[in-house]
Amino acid sequence: MASEAPAAEVGAEVEAKPGALLEVASRAQFEELLRLRARSLIVIHFWAPWAPQCTQMNDVMVELAKEHPQVAFVKLEAEAVPEVSEKYEISSVPTFLFFKNMQKVDRLDGAHAPELTRKVECHVSSRVPSRPPGCTKDEFNLRLKKLTNAAPCMLFMKGSPQQPRCGFSKQMVEILNKHNIQFSSFDIFSDEDVRQGLKIYSNWPTFPQLYVSGELIGGLDIVKELAASNELETICPKAPKLEERLKVLINKASVMLFMKGSKQMAKCGFSRQILEILNETGIDFETFDILEDEEVRQGLKAYSNWPTYPQLYVKGELVGGLDIVKELKENGELLPLLRGEA
């Protein structure tokens, strides 16, 4: 488990950042929390600093806070706030209480990380899904249908393939990559309406969820079974070989720039400089962010026999990096080359 993140005081930061725990230090703060977060699920850990199992469970709470940013995860030192502990009959630590709409709805006694995780998932999944204001049920379902069909293989996950935000999503990405499955993804943390609505649309209460041709395949357990039985590769589209993929990418546009960042935001000084030069020419060009795809980042170096970035291609042929582009500009050769006149 990750080490425990600093706890935020309720009065200072009611909406804790993902991975942070709120901390209640008085009865007044406890009651304020229930009132301010009445519409959210609140999980309160009654703990003691002298109990090592409590420290371990605080680490578990940090991980759960990362996976469920819409849930308030709180720690309350049981002996420091006796009025609250007595009211809810806290006789040992660790003890966990679950609150919704200012009412206690569940309880867990003891340091049982799997059971705590299960209970949180259960309460989160039971939430009634919402729709954006002014959006009818049919319109919302049409949006979900389009999302599940956005690519031949679509993974709805917590985070991105580069930065999964839960263990289940990380395992799913690893399996798909191991089997060379070509897939696109959607971060359910980026849209709460999609996150909740997809559970009803697919009749599947948890994430990640994998879709092929718009049809639900299932979650991690099912994908594991398909992989073990060698059925996964027959169901999911396989990614093209790297060399074929690189050929497609460098020919995606007449002028292609492989860089760190994008047209809108370069992420290194060399990429920023070459963007400025290309923008001055007025020639249309496309970019590919090599920081988003490690396979392309490393593979293109060998394919082009060019060890650094940025790399500029015109009609599928490597022109070079920043120094060569600068030289071409100074010699008046860059614009004719980009136009295909050279």
XYZ file of C-alpha atoms in Angstrom:
342
model
C 0.000 0.000 0.000
C 1.072 3.613 -0.525
C 2.067 5.580 2.542
C -0.715 7.544 4.124
C -1.426 10.945 2.576
C -1.715 13.992 4.849
C -5.230 14.291 6.224
C -7.220 17.416 5.388
C -9.210 19.124 8.111
C -12.929 19.279 7.424
C -13.247 23.011 7.802
C -10.251 23.659 5.560
C -11.017 21.293 2.701
C -14.369 19.567 2.596
C -13.757 18.257 -0.921
C -10.592 16.231 -0.361
C -8.349 15.584 -3.333
C -8.157 11.984 -4.616
C -5.869 10.024 -2.352
C -6.345 12.360 0.631
C -8.194 11.638 3.863
C -10.316 14.147 5.687
C -9.697 14.325 9.409
C -12.325 15.027 12.064
C -11.059 16.268 15.413
C -14.271 17.303 17.212
C -17.971 16.595 17.443
C -18.707 19.914 15.704
C -16.517 18.968 12.750
C -18.183 15.553 12.597
C -21.651 17.091 12.412
C -20.461 19.686 9.873
C -19.084 16.919 7.682
C -22.366 14.973 7.720
C -24.234 18.138 6.778
C -21.889 19.386 4.051
C -21.386 15.975 2.437
C -24.945 14.746 2.998
C -25.392 13.733 -0.645
C -22.160 11.724 -0.736
C -21.176 8.403 0.719
C -19.015 9.033 3.813
C -16.724 6.353 5.243
C -15.372 7.158 8.701
C -12.485 5.253 10.245
C -12.531 5.303 14.055
C -8.855 4.744 14.814
C -6.103 5.094 17.403
C -2.499 6.143 16.730
C -1.163 3.423 19.047
C -2.737 0.590 16.988
C -0.583 -0.528 14.009
C -3.575 -2.151 12.312
C -5.251 1.274 12.241
C -2.267 2.782 10.452
C -2.435 -0.020 7.890
C -6.140 0.582 7.339
C -5.497 4.301 6.872
C -3.230 3.274 3.985
C -6.120 1.220 2.596
C -8.365 4.282 2.908
C -5.863 6.332 0.898
C -5.983 3.795 -1.937
C -9.774 3.685 -1.857
C -9.889 7.489 -1.946
C -7.904 7.388 -5.202
C -10.327 4.893 -6.722
C -13.495 6.618 -5.494
C -12.985 10.405 -5.553
C -16.718 10.997 -5.130
C -16.660 9.305 -1.699
C -15.543 11.132 1.468
C -12.993 9.046 3.367
C -12.437 10.292 6.898
C -10.395 9.329 9.929
C -11.511 10.158 13.465
C -9.387 9.398 16.517
C -11.852 7.466 18.663
C -10.457 8.408 22.066
C -10.052 12.079 21.144
C -13.747 12.526 20.301
C -15.476 10.390 22.951
C -18.937 11.951 22.427
C -19.102 10.623 18.867
C -17.505 7.272 19.729
C -19.969 6.665 22.557
C -22.962 7.697 20.470
C -22.137 5.070 17.838
C -20.963 2.421 20.341
C -17.360 2.276 19.185
C -15.795 -0.236 21.576
C -12.703 -1.201 19.576
C -10.487 0.058 16.775
C -10.414 -0.005 13.872
C -14.142 0.428 13.234
C -15.687 1.842 10.074
C -19.069 3.558 9.786
C -20.807 4.380 6.502
C -23.117 7.397 6.222
C -25.544 8.570 3.542
C -27.944 11.507 3.891
C -26.708 12.054 7.468
C -27.781 8.509 8.451
C -25.572 5.547 9.356
C -26.163 2.862 6.739
C -23.432 0.299 7.415
C -20.657 -0.737 9.787
C -17.475 -2.796 9.718
C -15.522 -3.828 12.812
C -11.881 -4.825 12.501
C -8.992 -4.527 10.051
C -10.531 -6.333 7.068
C -9.274 -4.562 3.933
C -11.050 -6.813 1.368
C -14.378 -6.462 3.178
C -13.969 -2.678 3.450
C -13.263 -2.503 -0.269
C -16.283 -4.697 -1.040
C -18.604 -2.586 1.099
C -17.422 0.645 -0.519
C -17.928 -0.824 -4.014
C -21.359 -2.059 -3.010
C -22.530 1.328 -1.725
C -21.034 3.201 -4.668
C -22.670 0.850 -7.168
C -26.070 1.247 -5.553
C -26.201 4.944 -6.361
C -29.017 5.909 -8.760
C -27.414 6.957 -12.028
C -27.906 10.503 -13.228
C -28.351 12.112 -16.633
C -27.168 15.536 -17.738
C -29.882 18.197 -17.278
C -32.168 18.487 -20.296
C -31.069 15.132 -21.680
C -33.797 12.532 -22.178
C -33.244 8.874 -21.364
C -33.199 7.977 -25.071
C -30.682 10.726 -25.834
C -28.452 9.619 -22.980
C -28.609 5.963 -24.030
C -27.722 7.019 -27.580
C -24.658 8.799 -26.207
C -23.629 5.673 -24.294
C -24.160 3.563 -27.401
C -21.900 5.878 -29.396
C -19.240 5.694 -26.699
C -19.272 1.888 -26.566
C -18.958 1.867 -30.364
C -16.285 4.582 -30.504
C -13.664 1.946 -31.376
C -13.827 -1.760 -32.274
C -12.515 -2.511 -28.769
C -13.431 -0.027 -26.004
C -12.251 -0.188 -22.405
C -14.088 1.854 -19.778
C -11.645 2.139 -16.902
C -10.464 4.237 -13.981
C -7.721 6.432 -15.360
C -5.875 5.892 -18.629
C -3.769 3.025 -20.024
C -0.691 5.120 -19.192
C -1.909 5.924 -15.664
C -4.508 3.446 -14.363
C -6.140 4.624 -11.137
C -7.114 1.283 -9.653
C -5.595 -2.193 -9.489
C -8.348 -3.830 -11.544
C -7.954 -1.336 -14.406
C -4.174 -1.784 -14.312
C -4.519 -5.573 -14.587
C -6.965 -5.233 -17.480
C -4.581 -2.979 -19.421
C -1.688 -5.375 -18.776
C -3.696 -8.341 -20.128
C -4.790 -6.477 -23.264
C -1.246 -5.272 -23.942
C 0.224 -8.727 -23.303
C -2.103 -10.200 -25.912
C -1.423 -7.352 -28.342
C -5.069 -6.245 -28.339
C -5.774 -2.939 -30.050
C -8.133 -0.874 -27.889
C -9.257 2.625 -27.028
C -10.247 3.715 -23.543
C -12.532 6.069 -21.640
C -11.697 7.398 -18.174
C -14.907 7.047 -16.163
C -13.531 9.518 -13.597
C -13.802 12.197 -16.306
C -17.605 11.934 -16.559
C -19.767 10.939 -13.596
C -22.897 10.695 -15.778
C -21.224 8.092 -17.989
C -19.766 6.321 -14.972
C -23.144 5.804 -13.332
C -25.255 5.503 -16.468
C -23.123 2.784 -18.036
C -23.793 0.503 -15.065
C -27.510 0.508 -15.891
C -27.030 0.555 -19.670
C -24.841 -2.553 -19.528
C -26.398 -4.089 -16.404
C -22.851 -4.424 -15.062
C -22.223 -2.708 -11.697
C -18.426 -2.428 -11.639
C -15.437 -1.230 -13.659
C -13.429 -1.850 -15.762
C -15.801 -2.869 -18.556
C -14.623 -4.133 -21.956
C -16.738 -3.768 -25.126
C -16.130 -5.243 -28.571
C -18.192 -3.897 -31.498
C -20.444 -2.166 -28.959
C -21.234 -5.379 -27.075
C -20.216 -5.882 -23.456
C -17.636 -8.629 -22.958
C -17.399 -8.176 -19.192
C -15.014 -7.154 -16.448
C -11.583 -8.269 -15.320
C -12.537 -11.783 -14.216
C -14.171 -12.630 -17.542
C -11.257 -11.193 -19.517
C -8.868 -13.268 -17.402
C -10.870 -16.413 -18.238
C -10.893 -15.555 -21.954
C -7.146 -14.994 -21.888
C -6.534 -18.300 -20.084
C -8.657 -20.201 -22.625
C -6.978 -18.445 -25.586
C -10.333 -16.989 -26.678
C -9.446 -13.340 -26.044
C -7.434 -12.910 -29.241
C -10.238 -14.382 -31.341
C -12.789 -11.962 -29.852
C -10.762 -8.737 -29.698
C -9.051 -7.037 -32.648
C -5.285 -7.473 -32.595
C -2.993 -4.489 -32.888
C -0.966 -4.271 -36.100
C 2.722 -5.069 -35.911
C 4.837 -2.115 -34.832
C 6.478 -1.556 -38.230
C 3.099 -1.509 -39.965
C 1.746 0.848 -37.333
C 4.685 3.243 -37.728
C 4.220 3.308 -41.516
C 0.576 4.258 -41.046
C 1.436 6.963 -38.503
C 4.172 8.703 -40.508
C 1.858 8.739 -43.554
C -1.158 9.965 -41.576
C -0.636 13.465 -43.001
C 1.577 14.948 -45.703
C 3.544 16.705 -42.967
C 3.829 14.753 -39.697
C 5.682 15.894 -36.599
C 6.530 13.438 -33.833
C 7.135 15.525 -30.726
C 6.816 15.797 -26.979
C 3.381 17.326 -26.454
C 0.893 18.620 -29.005
C 0.212 21.589 -31.271
C -1.502 23.275 -28.360
C 1.165 22.570 -25.727
C 4.729 21.498 -26.374
C 6.382 19.652 -23.488
C 10.020 20.373 -24.284
C 11.955 23.329 -25.635
C 13.039 21.588 -28.865
C 9.440 20.655 -29.683
C 8.291 24.206 -28.938
C 10.896 25.667 -31.295
C 10.044 23.382 -34.204
C 6.326 24.123 -33.699
C 7.041 27.849 -33.989
C 8.972 27.317 -37.217
C 6.234 25.162 -38.779
C 3.477 27.541 -37.703
C 5.307 30.417 -39.420
C 5.140 28.558 -42.749
C 1.340 28.395 -42.748
C 1.499 24.767 -43.967
C -0.977 22.302 -42.454
C 0.628 19.557 -40.395
C -0.329 16.923 -37.828
C 1.447 15.979 -34.616
C 1.879 12.841 -32.548
C 2.717 13.030 -28.841
C 5.407 10.395 -28.265
C 4.995 10.791 -24.480
C 1.582 9.148 -24.803
C 2.841 5.968 -26.471
C 6.089 4.367 -25.281
C 5.989 1.739 -28.042
C 6.000 4.412 -30.746
C 8.527 6.527 -28.848
C 11.111 3.749 -28.762
C 10.157 1.999 -32.006
C 10.366 5.089 -34.200
C 13.991 5.673 -33.153
C 15.004 2.301 -34.599
C 12.669 2.542 -37.595
C 14.029 5.915 -38.681
C 17.562 5.413 -37.335
C 17.173 8.791 -35.630
C 17.743 8.745 -31.853
C 16.101 11.972 -30.700
C 12.878 13.994 -30.894
C 11.264 15.924 -32.455
C 11.236 14.161 -35.828
C 9.652 15.720 -38.922
C 8.323 13.626 -41.834
C 7.112 14.833 -45.231
C 5.155 12.360 -47.364
C 6.370 9.505 -45.176
C 10.068 10.417 -45.497
C 12.172 11.580 -42.552
C 13.395 15.169 -42.863
C 15.170 15.295 -39.507
C 15.103 17.065 -36.178
C 15.201 20.666 -35.014
C 18.715 21.490 -36.225
C 18.024 20.287 -39.781
C 14.682 22.125 -39.894
C 16.423 25.316 -38.742
C 19.057 24.901 -41.446
C 16.421 24.315 -44.125
C 14.602 27.449 -43.012
C 17.752 29.565 -43.138
C 18.556 28.265 -46.635
C 15.021 28.958 -47.871
C 14.474 25.263 -48.571
C 11.916 24.433 -45.879
C 8.754 25.887 -47.421
C 9.252 24.254 -50.868
C 9.968 20.945 -49.106
C 6.791 21.141 -47.035
C 4.794 22.022 -50.150
C 6.216 18.973 -51.927
C 8.097 21.083 -54.453
C 11.569 19.957 -53.461
